[in-house]
Amino acid sequence: MFERFTDEARQTVKLAMENARRLRHDRIGTEHLLLGLLEQPGTVSARLLNGHGLDHGRASAAIVQAVGAPPAGDLDADALESIGIDLSAVREKIEAAFGPGALDRSPSRDHRGILVSGRSIPFGPRAKKVLELSLREALALKSRDIRDGHILLGLIREGEGLGARILADTGVDLAALGTEVRAEIGGPPRQRP
């Protein structure tokens, strides 16, 4: 399915994974897809969401309020510093050797128990549903590709995940937003049964 995604839609998924990792969540949820959409200011989705008063910072704060803040790592840094280890210098050297963010990834093992780099975060069931619905929205609008707007339509249509809840709790009219997205990306308004 990802081969039909435009660059912006692929970037949404990539940013969703990065946001899940940053928040230290063990799966990608609808809330992370929402953050991925908001993190791309030049896209239809971000522009429309911003027009409804929702930006990345406000959505992130709503997620932290709903599920809690990521655990703090300052105690470990303080302990290392107290025995003369400069954690900043260690991080700098490790990232120079293994790439930016190397320490932010949890180690993982393959099926034989061997350590592998670059842990992938799985999609939660609601996020999978959003991506499936984005394909359905693209097909319904007779689009040959899946755009960021289709992902937003999938998020709206799924309607039960934390992403949709954040939209509703921040006062976004989901029906109006869906109509605006369809007008922007082309296609007639979807008829509800």
mmCIF file with all atom_site columns, N, CA and C in Angstrom, residues 23 25 60-71:
data_model
loop_
_atom_site.group_PDB
_atom_site.id
_atom_site.type_symbol
_atom_site.label_atom_id
_atom_site.label_alt_id
_atom_site.label_comp_id
_atom_site.label_asym_id
_atom_site.label_entity_id
_atom_site.label_seq_id
_atom_site.pdbx_PDB_ins_code
_atom_site.Cartn_x
_atom_site.Cartn_y
_atom_site.Cartn_z
_atom_site.occupancy
_atom_site.B_iso_or_equiv
_atom_site.pdbx_formal_charge
_atom_site.auth_seq_id
_atom_site.auth_comp_id
_atom_site.auth_asym_id
_atom_site.auth_atom_id
_atom_site.pdbx_PDB_model_num
ATOM 1  N N  . LEU A 1 23 ? 8.036  10.255 22.172 1.00 0.00 ? 23 LEU A N  1
ATOM 2  C CA . LEU A 1 23 ? 7.161  10.165 23.340 1.00 0.00 ? 23 LEU A CA 1
ATOM 3  C C  . LEU A 1 23 ? 7.342  8.847  24.098 1.00 0.00 ? 23 LEU A C  1
ATOM 4  N N  . HIS A 1 25 ? 6.537  5.813  23.190 1.00 0.00 ? 25 HIS A N  1
ATOM 5  C CA . HIS A 1 25 ? 5.376  4.924  23.098 1.00 0.00 ? 25 HIS A CA 1
ATOM 6  C C  . HIS A 1 25 ? 5.794  3.661  22.360 1.00 0.00 ? 25 HIS A C  1
ATOM 7  N N  . SER A 1 60 ? 0.522  17.933 20.720 1.00 0.00 ? 60 SER A N  1
ATOM 8  C CA . SER A 1 60 ? 1.476  17.222 21.582 1.00 0.00 ? 60 SER A CA 1
ATOM 9  C C  . SER A 1 60 ? 1.096  17.371 23.044 1.00 0.00 ? 60 SER A C  1
ATOM 10 N N  . ALA A 1 61 ? 0.723  18.587 23.433 1.00 0.00 ? 61 ALA A N  1
ATOM 11 C CA . ALA A 1 61 ? 0.322  18.832 24.825 1.00 0.00 ? 61 ALA A CA 1
ATOM 12 C C  . ALA A 1 61 ? -0.926 18.016 25.174 1.00 0.00 ? 61 ALA A C  1
ATOM 13 N N  . ALA A 1 62 ? -1.857 17.914 24.241 1.00 0.00 ? 62 ALA A N  1
ATOM 14 C CA . ALA A 1 62 ? -3.075 17.132 24.480 1.00 0.00 ? 62 ALA A CA 1
ATOM 15 C C  . ALA A 1 62 ? -2.750 15.648 24.628 1.00 0.00 ? 62 ALA A C  1
ATOM 16 N N  . ILE A 1 63 ? -1.783 15.165 23.868 1.00 0.00 ? 63 ILE A N  1
ATOM 17 C CA . ILE A 1 63 ? -1.380 13.755 23.970 1.00 0.00 ? 63 ILE A CA 1
ATOM 18 C C  . ILE A 1 63 ? -0.738 13.499 25.331 1.00 0.00 ? 63 ILE A C  1
ATOM 19 N N  . VAL A 1 64 ? 0.176  14.380 25.721 1.00 0.00 ? 64 VAL A N  1
ATOM 20 C CA . VAL A 1 64 ? 0.839  14.229 27.022 1.00 0.00 ? 64 VAL A CA 1
ATOM 21 C C  . VAL A 1 64 ? -0.192 14.279 28.146 1.00 0.00 ? 64 VAL A C  1
ATOM 22 N N  . GLN A 1 65 ? -1.171 15.165 28.013 1.00 0.00 ? 65 GLN A N  1
ATOM 23 C CA . GLN A 1 65 ? -2.217 15.256 29.031 1.00 0.00 ? 65 GLN A CA 1
ATOM 24 C C  . GLN A 1 65 ? -3.041 13.968 29.076 1.00 0.00 ? 65 GLN A C  1
ATOM 25 N N  . ALA A 1 66 ? -3.295 13.370 27.918 1.00 0.00 ? 66 ALA A N  1
ATOM 26 C CA . ALA A 1 66 ? -4.121 12.159 27.862 1.00 0.00 ? 66 ALA A CA 1
ATOM 27 C C  . ALA A 1 66 ? -3.385 10.904 28.318 1.00 0.00 ? 66 ALA A C  1
ATOM 28 N N  . VAL A 1 67 ? -2.112 10.770 27.951 1.00 0.00 ? 67 VAL A N  1
ATOM 29 C CA . VAL A 1 67 ? -1.402 9.520  28.237 1.00 0.00 ? 67 VAL A CA 1
ATOM 30 C C  . VAL A 1 67 ? -0.197 9.686  29.151 1.00 0.00 ? 67 VAL A C  1
ATOM 31 N N  . GLY A 1 68 ? 0.142  10.914 29.505 1.00 0.00 ? 68 GLY A N  1
ATOM 32 C CA . GLY A 1 68 ? 1.277  11.145 30.385 1.00 0.00 ? 68 GLY A CA 1
ATOM 33 C C  . GLY A 1 68 ? 2.535  11.501 29.613 1.00 0.00 ? 68 GLY A C  1
ATOM 34 N N  . ALA A 1 69 ? 3.455  12.109 30.320 1.00 0.00 ? 69 ALA A N  1
ATOM 35 C CA . ALA A 1 69 ? 4.725  12.543 29.733 1.00 0.00 ? 69 ALA A CA 1
ATOM 36 C C  . ALA A 1 69 ? 5.686  11.367 29.627 1.00 0.00 ? 69 ALA A C  1
ATOM 37 N N  . PRO A 1 70 ? 6.627  11.436 28.655 1.00 0.00 ? 70 PRO A N  1
ATOM 38 C CA . PRO A 1 70 ? 7.640  10.387 28.589 1.00 0.00 ? 70 PRO A CA 1
ATOM 39 C C  . PRO A 1 70 ? 8.491  10.395 29.846 1.00 0.00 ? 70 PRO A C  1
ATOM 40 N N  . PRO A 1 71 ? 9.002  9.237  30.246 1.00 0.00 ? 71 PRO A N  1
ATOM 41 C CA . PRO A 1 71 ? 9.812  9.187  31.460 1.00 0.00 ? 71 PRO A CA 1
ATOM 42 C C  . PRO A 1 71 ? 11.065 10.049 31.334 1.00 0.00 ? 71 PRO A C  1
#
